[in-house]
């Protein structure tokens, strides 16, 4: 008996289970009250049960009202308490019971649904394992994850979560990084690969050299960002809070005035019941929490409600080409040899060239082995992919033109066509045809000469990201018509990339300050402008734009903390996704505000027209709050 | 000299922005608490307090007294 009692008191102490007990008791009282009214026609017992129901449900409400008063605050609970007590005093017992019960039920349902909404964040927090297994002199030891220090060696078993940010020291595995990037396809990791806390090691055992732990990890930063974003008030929310601040006192005033004029106490307390701006104050937060949470789950960090609202209004989007539309790494895409000979007399088949394409690359590679130029690196990489490439014996660089090098009595020249002209190398018609064809395709052309004679050439290209064309298409689909590419490249290169990805407006040969001017111009034309960059050399233009979007932010803390929208993955299709989530959220906020305002107007009209009474008023009020919350939650799965 | 600790609690039960005031003022009126902030949207409760005067359990009890369950969170 004692244990049952103590169990009950502990349940009663816990706010969550207490609410449930109060709801059940008062609900049963109301139902049996109706039974006595209707079936038994025992008005006295019925009324007594209604009073009991009102007191039980009211217990929680009055307690909160009292707590508020103690802290010198008037709150919604106070209004409901006054109304319910007033109702009991003037003898409308069933209305009092209904008002308190509905208020409590509504609050409980709202908590439940909001819990569900806040779950995204909770799930993220729970992703980080609490302990880490570290390896010290061949012995393993388990310690709390946040106590792992830099450069400790952490062992992660297959199927385990990685407890820290760091680099793979040994072992190979694939890792599910969806917690960070929102991408569900596992990423292969080997020695030297970066790994993040909270991601799941799939099939191999790996040892990780710890970088950052606990609150310094990328995941912790993401969680902080998401939380700050959710708590940052959107402009609509600020507006509504100003409205709510005078709404409640206004209703109380209205209630007092109408009592003085009409002497109708029931009308006065009914007004108090509908005086809580519940649906209004929750209309914006619920959409913002859900919108930002949904985005975070897909690896899109939006800085806050304000940015969400702004991003929803974007009409123009500018791309900084390198590193966003393209990979940011030029690659050798074509090799041609000039010293191949046709077989005479009717044979159409080409015989083996005297100098093969591989040989062209071989000599170009030797010459470029001493250069640090991005194009040189690309050439050397491609040459080394195909064969062993020795270092040049001597080397000289001509900035903007090319290089000359010596290797075992051979003199090699690698550079653009004007460099060859300068060096008196004959560029024949066949070579000219190759150059024309390649520049037409937007390639950067590099010629190779050996011992005074042209042997061939290379076409280089900064390849576009494979997902670029589909991302551009999707952006058009969601109504962003003004798509602009900014680049420092030459016209023909820019043109061909733009064609390949599907962008019509190009600004080529741009310096950073020009990019800033283009953004200003777009704004002056009345556009809301978003700018996409890799966040490294386009910082100015990113801050200029209404919304700055940084790509591939997973490894760079600055981007996570400063960009208006940070895309954790290097995935262009996340841009249309981010913008469409923003658009959906913006529309959702507007819907909610409209629902809330209509409810308030309808309730006020109804009360003064004598059509809405206490119980009905509370019911409509709670229904409108639920409607707004459920509408907000649609954002979780809406396309 | 007293030393302050920052404790972070989370409650996912907050159901209306005005309950924030209830919890905040209840916490702020306690001795040993320098500053308490409640964020409605994320359900995060940040408290700067003197751990010698107010323990984590005291904080949880105070939030419970305001009508909401909460748990202590590492961040």
XYZ file of C-alpha atoms in Angstrom:
714
model
C 0.000 0.000 0.000
C 2.779 2.361 0.975
C 4.721 1.667 -2.209
C 1.647 2.334 -4.301
C 1.187 5.628 -2.510
C 4.806 6.687 -2.915
C 4.663 5.662 -6.534
C 1.660 7.911 -6.937
C 3.342 10.878 -5.257
C 6.413 10.516 -7.440
C 4.182 10.380 -10.516
C 2.440 13.475 -9.243
C 5.733 15.275 -8.735
C 6.768 14.648 -12.314
C 5.080 17.417 -14.347
C 4.516 15.200 -17.382
C 2.757 12.356 -15.630
C 0.940 14.783 -13.319
C -0.639 16.471 -16.341
C -1.791 13.064 -17.514
C -3.335 12.172 -14.129
C -5.129 15.506 -13.894
C -6.421 15.154 -17.456
C -7.762 11.652 -16.895
C -9.451 12.481 -13.562
C -11.076 15.663 -14.814
C -12.045 14.037 -18.117
C -13.790 11.170 -16.286
C -15.533 13.671 -13.983
C -16.885 15.618 -16.957
C -18.106 12.469 -18.687
C -19.841 11.152 -15.571
C -21.197 14.643 -14.950
C -22.857 14.488 -18.368
C -24.142 11.038 -17.493
C -25.812 12.362 -14.321
C -27.212 15.373 -16.196
C -28.550 13.528 -19.168
C -29.455 10.035 -18.063
C -30.093 10.317 -14.329
C -31.353 13.915 -14.489
C -29.472 14.417 -11.216
C -28.477 18.032 -11.601
C -26.896 18.319 -8.178
C -24.532 15.366 -8.635
C -23.804 16.483 -12.184
C -22.870 19.957 -11.064
C -20.736 18.586 -8.247
C -18.814 16.448 -10.714
C -18.300 19.434 -13.033
C -16.957 21.487 -10.133
C -14.627 18.615 -9.272
C -13.436 18.458 -12.894
C -12.827 22.212 -12.967
C -10.865 22.086 -9.713
C -8.762 19.096 -10.764
C -7.831 20.500 -14.170
C -7.604 23.981 -12.668
C -5.045 22.858 -10.054
C -2.197 22.984 -12.570
C -3.413 26.226 -14.148
C -3.940 28.088 -10.886
C -0.546 26.935 -9.656
C 1.149 28.462 -12.707
C -0.937 31.622 -12.398
C 0.125 31.942 -8.761
C 3.766 31.350 -9.626
C 3.512 34.095 -12.219
C 1.910 36.480 -9.745
C 4.649 35.763 -7.213
C 7.160 36.791 -9.868
C 5.005 39.826 -10.657
C 3.869 38.593 -14.032
C 0.439 38.227 -15.471
C 0.167 35.253 -17.729
C -2.365 33.348 -19.756
C -2.915 30.919 -16.894
C -4.032 33.862 -14.749
C -6.697 34.857 -17.284
C -7.960 31.288 -17.555
C -7.977 30.940 -13.753
C -10.015 34.130 -13.319
C -12.442 32.996 -16.008
C -12.838 29.502 -14.521
C -13.292 30.775 -10.957
C -15.700 33.427 -12.234
C -17.616 30.716 -14.045
C -17.899 28.666 -10.860
C -19.095 31.717 -8.922
C -21.857 32.576 -11.368
C -22.893 28.942 -11.574
C -21.863 27.922 -15.091
C -20.115 24.820 -13.791
C -19.950 22.830 -16.997
C -18.374 25.759 -18.847
C -15.717 26.144 -16.161
C -14.965 22.449 -16.273
C -14.722 22.492 -20.060
C -12.475 25.558 -20.163
C -9.941 24.185 -17.691
C -10.020 20.691 -19.188
C -9.587 21.947 -22.751
C -6.803 24.311 -21.741
C -4.928 21.498 -20.046
C -5.576 19.042 -22.869
C -4.517 21.595 -25.472
C -1.298 22.328 -23.580
C -0.534 18.638 -23.285
C -1.161 17.966 -26.979
C 0.929 20.986 -27.928
C 3.835 19.756 -25.795
C 3.604 16.361 -27.408
C 3.697 17.712 -30.953
C 6.391 20.266 -30.173
C 8.459 17.486 -28.635
C 8.257 15.778 -31.964
C 9.407 18.937 -33.726
C 12.349 19.459 -31.416
C 13.391 15.852 -31.943
C 15.601 16.635 -34.948
C 17.951 18.522 -32.691
C 17.720 16.007 -29.883
C 18.637 13.254 -32.324
C 21.704 15.223 -33.405
C 22.809 15.726 -29.791
C 22.442 12.012 -29.146
C 24.601 11.090 -32.154
C 27.882 11.707 -30.378
C 29.021 8.623 -28.469
C 29.673 9.219 -24.808
C 32.874 7.215 -24.678
C 35.908 6.708 -26.875
C 38.331 3.786 -26.996
C 41.875 5.101 -27.081
C 45.028 3.155 -27.794
C 48.086 3.695 -25.604
C 51.142 1.555 -26.163
C 49.141 -1.341 -27.623
C 46.602 -1.248 -24.822
C 43.102 0.069 -25.210
C 41.293 2.165 -22.649
C 37.782 3.600 -22.646
C 37.430 7.235 -21.623
C 34.652 9.872 -21.905
C 34.545 11.207 -25.471
C 34.991 14.864 -24.510
C 38.191 14.031 -22.595
C 39.982 12.788 -25.700
C 42.951 15.079 -26.287
C 44.479 16.166 -29.556
C 46.745 13.529 -31.191
C 45.428 10.633 -29.099
C 44.825 7.504 -31.126
C 41.189 6.412 -31.134
C 40.018 2.986 -32.218
C 36.646 2.758 -33.988
C 35.129 -0.672 -34.577
C 32.900 -1.508 -37.550
C 29.367 -0.318 -36.848
C 30.603 2.093 -34.173
C 30.164 5.837 -34.111
C 33.247 7.965 -34.458
C 33.632 9.896 -31.171
C 35.965 12.716 -32.298
C 36.958 14.789 -35.319
C 40.276 13.645 -36.729
C 42.257 11.911 -39.448
C 42.434 8.220 -40.253
C 45.840 6.951 -39.100
C 45.423 3.395 -40.339
C 42.748 1.051 -41.586
C 40.159 1.403 -44.313
C 36.406 1.643 -44.128
C 33.394 3.416 -45.483
C 31.676 5.929 -43.243
C 28.068 7.078 -43.191
C 28.377 10.853 -42.884
C 24.677 11.646 -43.143
C 24.707 13.262 -39.699
C 27.013 15.962 -41.051
C 26.344 16.215 -44.773
C 22.831 14.833 -45.108
C 24.155 12.461 -47.781
C 23.112 8.899 -47.162
C 25.717 7.269 -49.428
C 28.734 6.163 -47.341
C 32.094 7.770 -48.090
C 35.281 5.673 -48.411
C 37.970 6.514 -45.870
C 41.600 5.500 -45.894
C 44.809 6.715 -44.311
C 44.810 10.511 -44.192
C 41.041 10.956 -44.714
C 39.190 13.381 -42.462
C 36.485 11.912 -40.272
C 33.846 13.628 -38.129
C 32.416 12.869 -34.706
C 28.900 11.464 -34.882
C 29.376 9.667 -38.209
C 29.043 5.887 -38.396
C 31.950 3.614 -39.278
C 30.497 0.881 -41.443
C 32.644 -2.100 -42.340
C 36.286 -1.837 -41.329
C 38.195 -1.122 -38.138
C 39.957 2.224 -38.269
C 42.325 4.104 -36.022
C 41.763 7.839 -35.869
C 44.302 10.462 -34.822
C 42.124 12.824 -32.772
C 41.812 16.461 -33.786
C 38.917 17.973 -31.880
C 36.611 16.523 -29.247
C 33.465 17.410 -27.335
C 32.080 20.898 -27.888
C 34.752 21.708 -30.514
C 33.700 19.066 -33.024
C 31.990 19.948 -36.269
C 28.815 18.222 -35.115
C 28.703 20.263 -31.888
C 29.177 23.413 -33.953
C 26.350 22.365 -36.241
C 24.080 21.753 -33.256
C 24.942 25.144 -31.795
C 24.351 26.827 -35.132
C 20.999 25.121 -35.599
C 19.901 26.059 -32.097
C 20.947 29.655 -32.425
C 19.205 29.721 -35.779
C 16.012 28.344 -34.322
C 16.059 30.822 -31.453
C 16.929 33.844 -33.587
C 13.666 35.631 -34.123
C 12.384 36.069 -37.641
C 11.051 39.521 -38.560
C 7.494 38.172 -38.662
C 7.961 36.741 -35.193
C 9.169 40.058 -33.812
C 6.178 41.789 -35.359
C 3.797 39.283 -33.851
C 5.394 39.496 -30.438
C 4.856 43.247 -30.484
C 1.246 42.591 -31.415
C 0.837 39.973 -28.689
C 2.257 42.334 -26.104
C -0.715 44.667 -26.404
C -3.218 42.036 -27.418
C -3.557 40.328 -24.027
C -3.793 43.546 -21.949
C -6.109 44.901 -24.648
C -8.480 41.965 -24.226
C -8.406 42.325 -20.427
C -9.257 46.015 -20.840
C -12.020 45.132 -23.280
C -13.389 42.615 -20.792
C -13.501 45.191 -17.978
C -15.079 47.844 -20.221
C -17.735 45.505 -21.578
C -18.596 44.431 -18.033
C -19.025 48.060 -17.002
C -21.214 48.772 -20.028
C -23.271 45.567 -20.268
C -23.031 44.322 -16.662
C -22.773 40.884 -18.314
C -20.248 38.927 -16.294
C -20.396 35.893 -18.557
C -19.433 37.993 -21.573
C -16.583 39.530 -19.586
C -15.072 36.212 -18.503
C -15.574 34.702 -21.965
C -13.429 37.488 -23.336
C -10.709 36.542 -20.836
C -10.720 32.981 -22.141
C -10.048 34.033 -25.701
C -7.497 36.576 -24.542
C -4.545 34.277 -25.008
C -2.870 34.869 -28.356
C -1.805 31.196 -28.434
C -2.020 30.496 -32.133
C -0.456 33.852 -33.005
C 2.625 33.560 -30.833
C 3.323 30.022 -31.934
C 2.575 30.555 -35.639
C 6.052 31.715 -36.674
C 8.271 29.764 -34.242
C 6.724 26.438 -35.185
C 7.423 26.989 -38.894
C 10.933 28.276 -38.243
C 11.860 25.390 -35.910
C 10.560 22.823 -38.343
C 12.017 24.482 -41.460
C 15.502 24.931 -39.987
C 15.404 21.446 -38.454
C 14.449 19.839 -41.740
C 17.190 21.740 -43.569
C 19.781 20.730 -40.942
C 18.864 17.102 -41.391
C 19.752 17.423 -45.073
C 23.098 19.084 -44.388
C 21.887 22.641 -44.942
C 22.600 25.115 -42.154
C 20.464 28.240 -42.255
C 21.581 30.985 -39.908
C 18.131 31.903 -38.600
C 14.531 32.760 -39.205
C 15.467 36.068 -40.787
C 17.682 34.327 -43.346
C 15.047 31.722 -43.925
C 12.557 34.467 -44.749
C 15.091 36.254 -46.969
C 16.124 33.091 -48.773
C 12.481 32.409 -49.489
C 12.309 35.676 -51.423
C 15.455 35.183 -53.562
C 14.949 36.022 -57.235
C 18.535 36.094 -58.554
C 21.449 33.780 -57.916
C 25.088 34.484 -58.745
C 27.667 31.691 -58.880
C 31.349 32.226 -58.433
C 32.351 29.642 -61.028
C 35.510 28.104 -59.653
C 34.875 25.619 -56.906
C 31.093 25.810 -57.188
C 29.994 25.040 -60.749
C 33.376 23.489 -61.476
C 35.553 21.262 -59.345
C 38.154 24.004 -58.944
C 40.888 21.695 -60.216
C 41.873 21.852 -63.919
C 42.426 18.490 -65.602
C 43.993 17.382 -68.864
C 41.050 16.449 -71.059
C 42.693 16.096 -74.502
C 46.144 15.157 -75.794
C 47.065 15.365 -79.468
C 50.178 14.332 -81.312
C 51.324 16.182 -84.436
C 53.958 13.802 -85.765
C 51.780 10.973 -87.005
C 52.019 9.983 -90.664
C 49.299 8.738 -92.984
C 49.871 5.511 -94.862
C 49.922 6.355 -98.602
C 47.890 4.705 -101.400
C 44.368 3.930 -100.400
C 44.863 2.724 -96.860
C 42.616 4.871 -94.727
C 43.863 3.457 -91.486
C 46.327 5.594 -89.620
C 49.595 3.906 -88.812
C 51.217 4.043 -85.409
C 52.337 7.611 -84.746
C 55.985 8.258 -84.512
C 55.205 10.161 -81.356
C 52.332 8.850 -79.325
C 49.986 10.934 -77.140
C 51.641 9.385 -74.095
C 54.974 10.643 -75.320
C 53.606 14.169 -75.727
C 52.464 14.012 -72.125
C 55.777 12.478 -71.057
C 57.829 15.376 -72.421
C 55.326 17.973 -71.152
C 55.464 16.314 -67.730
C 59.239 16.479 -67.562
C 59.195 20.169 -68.422
C 56.484 20.970 -65.879
C 58.061 18.910 -63.067
C 59.631 22.020 -61.599
C 56.595 24.306 -61.846
C 54.026 25.134 -59.180
C 51.397 26.498 -61.604
C 47.924 24.833 -61.298
C 48.025 23.914 -65.000
C 51.501 22.416 -64.547
C 50.254 20.316 -61.640
C 47.375 19.039 -63.760
C 49.730 18.128 -66.639
C 52.215 16.390 -64.362
C 49.443 14.470 -62.619
C 48.038 13.183 -65.919
C 51.540 12.317 -67.205
C 52.379 10.405 -64.016
C 49.069 8.553 -64.279
C 50.251 7.102 -67.549
C 53.979 6.523 -66.980
C 57.062 7.267 -64.909
C 58.119 10.869 -65.431
C 61.684 11.934 -64.559
C 62.606 15.399 -63.285
C 64.012 17.948 -65.720
C 67.757 18.718 -65.551
C 67.230 22.428 -66.066
C 64.145 24.561 -65.939
C 63.013 28.099 -66.671
C 59.565 29.611 -66.290
C 58.074 32.435 -68.396
C 55.119 33.722 -66.348
C 51.934 33.876 -68.379
C 53.474 32.007 -71.315
C 55.099 28.720 -70.487
C 58.252 26.901 -69.445
C 61.425 25.709 -71.059
C 63.383 22.748 -69.739
C 66.328 20.560 -70.559
C 66.500 16.792 -70.108
C 69.287 14.500 -71.426
C 70.386 16.767 -74.299
C 66.763 17.500 -75.249
C 65.278 20.973 -75.152
C 61.579 21.038 -74.264
C 59.185 23.965 -74.568
C 55.685 23.865 -73.082
C 53.359 26.860 -73.339
C 50.597 28.714 -75.119
C 50.670 29.477 -78.888
C 52.172 32.954 -78.442
C 54.997 31.389 -76.431
C 55.810 29.120 -79.415
C 55.765 32.079 -81.761
C 58.123 33.937 -79.443
C 60.480 30.976 -79.508
C 60.313 30.728 -83.323
C 58.591 27.374 -83.359
C 56.583 26.794 -86.519
C 52.891 26.219 -85.832
C 51.499 24.550 -88.954
C 47.923 24.294 -90.232
C 47.295 20.956 -88.564
C 48.301 22.439 -85.203
C 46.144 25.516 -85.834
C 43.148 23.290 -86.517
C 43.662 21.484 -83.189
C 44.030 24.791 -81.329
C 40.861 26.193 -82.875
C 38.833 23.054 -82.132
C 39.971 22.943 -78.501
C 39.461 26.653 -77.741
C 36.035 26.314 -79.315
C 35.239 23.762 -76.632
C 36.495 26.123 -73.964
C 39.763 24.316 -73.346
C 42.945 26.034 -72.306
C 45.458 24.958 -74.965
C 49.088 24.143 -74.151
C 51.580 23.243 -76.944
C 54.618 21.003 -76.568
C 57.800 21.361 -78.626
C 60.911 19.175 -78.504
C 64.240 20.225 -79.965
C 62.763 23.077 -82.002
C 59.865 21.135 -83.437
C 56.213 21.030 -82.346
C 55.291 17.473 -81.288
C 51.766 17.982 -79.969
C 49.580 19.698 -77.449
C 47.142 19.381 -74.584
C 43.675 20.685 -73.812
C 42.980 21.467 -70.154
C 39.670 22.015 -68.533
C 38.321 22.713 -65.094
C 35.559 20.101 -65.268
C 32.096 21.016 -64.131
C 30.548 19.243 -61.197
C 28.400 16.408 -62.492
C 25.396 17.693 -60.559
C 25.649 21.274 -61.903
C 23.214 21.005 -64.870
C 20.497 19.342 -62.781
C 20.953 21.888 -59.981
C 20.540 24.761 -62.461
C 17.445 23.102 -63.926
C 15.903 22.716 -60.480
C 16.626 26.347 -59.632
C 14.672 27.395 -62.724
C 11.875 25.028 -61.737
C 11.463 26.690 -58.349
C 11.202 30.056 -60.060
C 14.690 31.565 -59.847
C 15.079 32.918 -63.367
C 18.054 35.240 -63.048
C 21.065 32.910 -62.894
C 24.449 34.527 -63.333
C 27.973 33.121 -63.553
C 30.966 35.172 -62.423
C 34.488 34.080 -63.358
C 38.000 35.270 -63.860
C 38.352 32.994 -66.924
C 38.540 34.054 -70.562
C 35.325 34.474 -72.544
C 35.507 31.239 -74.522
C 36.227 29.054 -71.484
C 33.471 30.753 -69.486
C 31.082 30.420 -72.416
C 31.534 26.693 -72.787
C 31.136 26.026 -69.061
C 28.035 28.179 -68.946
C 26.611 26.256 -71.913
C 27.383 22.941 -70.296
C 25.641 23.812 -67.026
C 22.835 25.791 -68.621
C 23.520 29.375 -67.524
C 22.920 32.168 -70.033
C 24.304 35.261 -68.299
C 28.083 35.280 -67.938
C 30.520 37.842 -66.648
C 34.047 36.729 -67.533
C 37.512 38.154 -66.770
C 36.196 39.338 -63.384
C 38.318 40.600 -60.536
C 36.946 40.312 -56.984
C 35.847 43.950 -56.901
C 33.963 43.466 -60.190
C 31.995 40.623 -58.658
C 30.898 42.962 -55.916
C 29.704 45.474 -58.530
C 27.613 42.843 -60.317
C 25.882 41.941 -57.039
C 25.160 45.619 -56.404
C 23.793 45.966 -59.927
C 21.455 42.986 -59.515
C 20.198 44.484 -56.261
C 19.666 47.843 -57.934
C 17.565 46.060 -60.566
C 15.201 45.077 -57.772
C 16.414 41.523 -57.248
C 16.882 39.726 -53.970
C 20.297 38.254 -54.618
C 21.933 35.099 -53.344
C 25.605 34.458 -54.038
C 27.167 31.015 -54.065
C 30.889 30.648 -53.432
C 33.403 28.289 -51.916
C 33.884 30.908 -49.223
C 37.607 31.313 -49.797
C 38.220 34.084 -52.307
C 34.733 35.477 -52.682
C 34.101 36.625 -49.133
C 33.295 40.185 -50.182
C 30.640 39.237 -52.714
C 29.209 36.705 -50.259
C 28.611 39.371 -47.621
C 27.269 41.800 -50.231
C 24.497 39.512 -51.340
C 21.212 39.294 -49.450
C 22.043 35.655 -48.813
C 25.582 34.256 -48.934
C 25.750 30.518 -49.562
C 28.989 28.663 -48.818
C 29.598 25.220 -50.278
C 31.434 22.257 -48.779
C 31.432 23.781 -45.317
C 31.998 20.509 -43.429
C 35.733 21.084 -43.114
C 35.779 24.851 -42.651
C 34.586 26.273 -39.348
C 34.496 29.825 -40.681
C 31.895 28.890 -43.259
C 29.741 27.089 -40.696
C 29.815 30.073 -38.398
C 29.585 32.938 -40.873
C 27.695 31.960 -44.019
C 23.989 32.791 -44.123
C 23.455 29.349 -45.564
C 26.193 26.737 -45.254
C 25.994 23.554 -47.309
C 27.872 20.848 -45.439
C 28.288 18.636 -48.511
C 29.927 19.564 -51.801
C 26.596 19.055 -53.496
C 25.126 21.717 -55.768
C 21.631 20.242 -55.715
C 21.446 21.295 -52.069
C 21.112 24.904 -53.266
C 17.702 24.521 -54.915
C 16.759 22.366 -51.961
C 17.770 25.056 -49.447
C 15.900 27.728 -51.371
C 12.790 25.642 -51.792
C 12.730 24.733 -48.087
C 12.990 28.472 -47.400
C 10.158 29.250 -49.799
C 7.973 26.549 -48.265
C 8.726 27.834 -44.772
C 7.968 31.416 -45.704
C 4.623 30.343 -47.171
C 3.948 28.228 -44.094
C 4.589 31.191 -41.779
C 2.158 33.302 -43.785
C -0.505 30.592 -43.699
C -0.108 30.274 -39.940
C -0.338 34.007 -39.332
C -3.495 34.136 -41.437
C -5.039 31.181 -39.574
C -4.217 32.822 -36.239
C -5.558 36.255 -37.201
C -8.773 34.828 -38.638
C -9.310 32.825 -35.451
C -8.857 35.905 -33.262
C -11.209 37.973 -35.421
C -13.825 35.219 -35.581
C -13.687 34.611 -31.825
C -14.062 38.299 -30.980
C -16.976 38.686 -33.376
C -18.560 35.483 -32.076
C -18.289 36.502 -28.437
C -19.851 39.924 -28.996
C -22.559 38.416 -31.197
C -23.366 36.113 -28.283
C -22.697 33.025 -30.370
C -19.495 31.904 -28.648
C -19.421 30.982 -24.973
C -16.619 30.015 -22.658
C -16.321 26.326 -23.523
C -16.764 26.909 -27.250
C -14.316 29.804 -27.202
C -11.662 27.696 -25.519
C -12.309 24.817 -27.905
C -11.870 26.998 -30.985
C -8.821 28.621 -29.461
C -7.134 25.283 -28.730
C -8.121 23.913 -32.121
C -6.525 26.900 -33.847
C -3.298 26.351 -31.889
C -3.247 22.688 -32.892
C -4.034 23.570 -36.492
C -1.103 26.010 -36.617
C 1.269 23.465 -35.061
C 0.188 20.681 -37.391
C 0.471 22.995 -40.390
C 4.006 23.879 -39.297
C 4.892 20.216 -38.920
C 3.937 19.557 -42.526
C 7.254 21.238 -43.376
C 8.995 18.088 -42.219
C 8.026 16.118 -45.253
C 6.575 18.658 -47.686
C 8.162 18.780 -51.154
C 35.204 35.208 -4.760
C 32.437 33.060 -6.060
C 32.823 30.990 -9.159
C 30.004 30.631 -11.643
C 29.258 27.566 -13.723
C 27.116 27.434 -16.796
C 24.694 24.530 -16.778
C 22.597 23.691 -19.775
C 19.248 22.020 -19.343
C 16.907 20.930 -22.070
C 13.170 20.597 -21.948
C 11.210 19.630 -24.989
C 7.886 20.235 -23.264
C 7.652 24.014 -23.498
C 4.348 24.607 -25.226
C 3.846 28.336 -25.331
C 6.351 31.158 -25.498
C 4.929 32.725 -22.356
C 5.911 29.734 -20.216
C 9.444 30.898 -20.835
C 8.806 33.838 -18.477
C 7.516 31.508 -15.794
C 10.647 29.376 -15.776
C 13.010 32.299 -16.184
C 11.650 34.355 -13.345
C 11.360 31.347 -11.104
C 15.043 30.517 -11.664
C 16.193 34.106 -11.485
C 14.540 34.579 -8.109
C 16.684 31.808 -6.590
C 19.738 32.677 -4.573
C 22.963 31.561 -6.212
C 21.682 31.994 -9.744
C 23.295 34.808 -11.629
C 21.328 34.572 -14.824
C 18.896 32.168 -16.408
C 17.799 32.276 -20.021
C 15.149 30.088 -21.557
C 14.997 29.669 -25.317
C 11.542 28.621 -26.375
C 12.230 27.384 -29.894
C 15.052 25.005 -29.048
C 13.838 24.278 -25.512
C 17.271 25.125 -24.127
C 17.648 26.534 -20.612
C 20.998 28.185 -19.837
C 21.813 28.932 -16.228
C 24.840 30.740 -14.819
C 24.973 29.757 -11.190
C 27.171 29.220 -8.185
C 27.414 25.427 -7.897
C 27.996 25.645 -4.147
C 24.658 27.303 -3.554
C 22.611 25.750 -6.352
C 23.188 22.220 -7.636
C 22.043 20.722 -10.896
C 19.300 18.903 -8.998
C 18.107 22.194 -7.529
C 17.865 23.592 -11.043
C 15.888 20.595 -12.274
C 13.570 20.867 -9.269
C 12.999 24.561 -9.926
C 12.086 23.921 -13.555
C 9.821 21.102 -12.418
C 8.154 23.441 -9.954
C 7.370 25.733 -12.887
C 5.565 22.810 -14.437
C 8.058 21.340 -16.884
C 10.451 18.392 -16.954
C 14.016 19.007 -18.043
C 17.297 17.133 -18.267
C 20.905 18.242 -17.980
C 22.707 18.333 -21.331
C 26.452 18.415 -22.123
C 25.936 21.189 -24.723
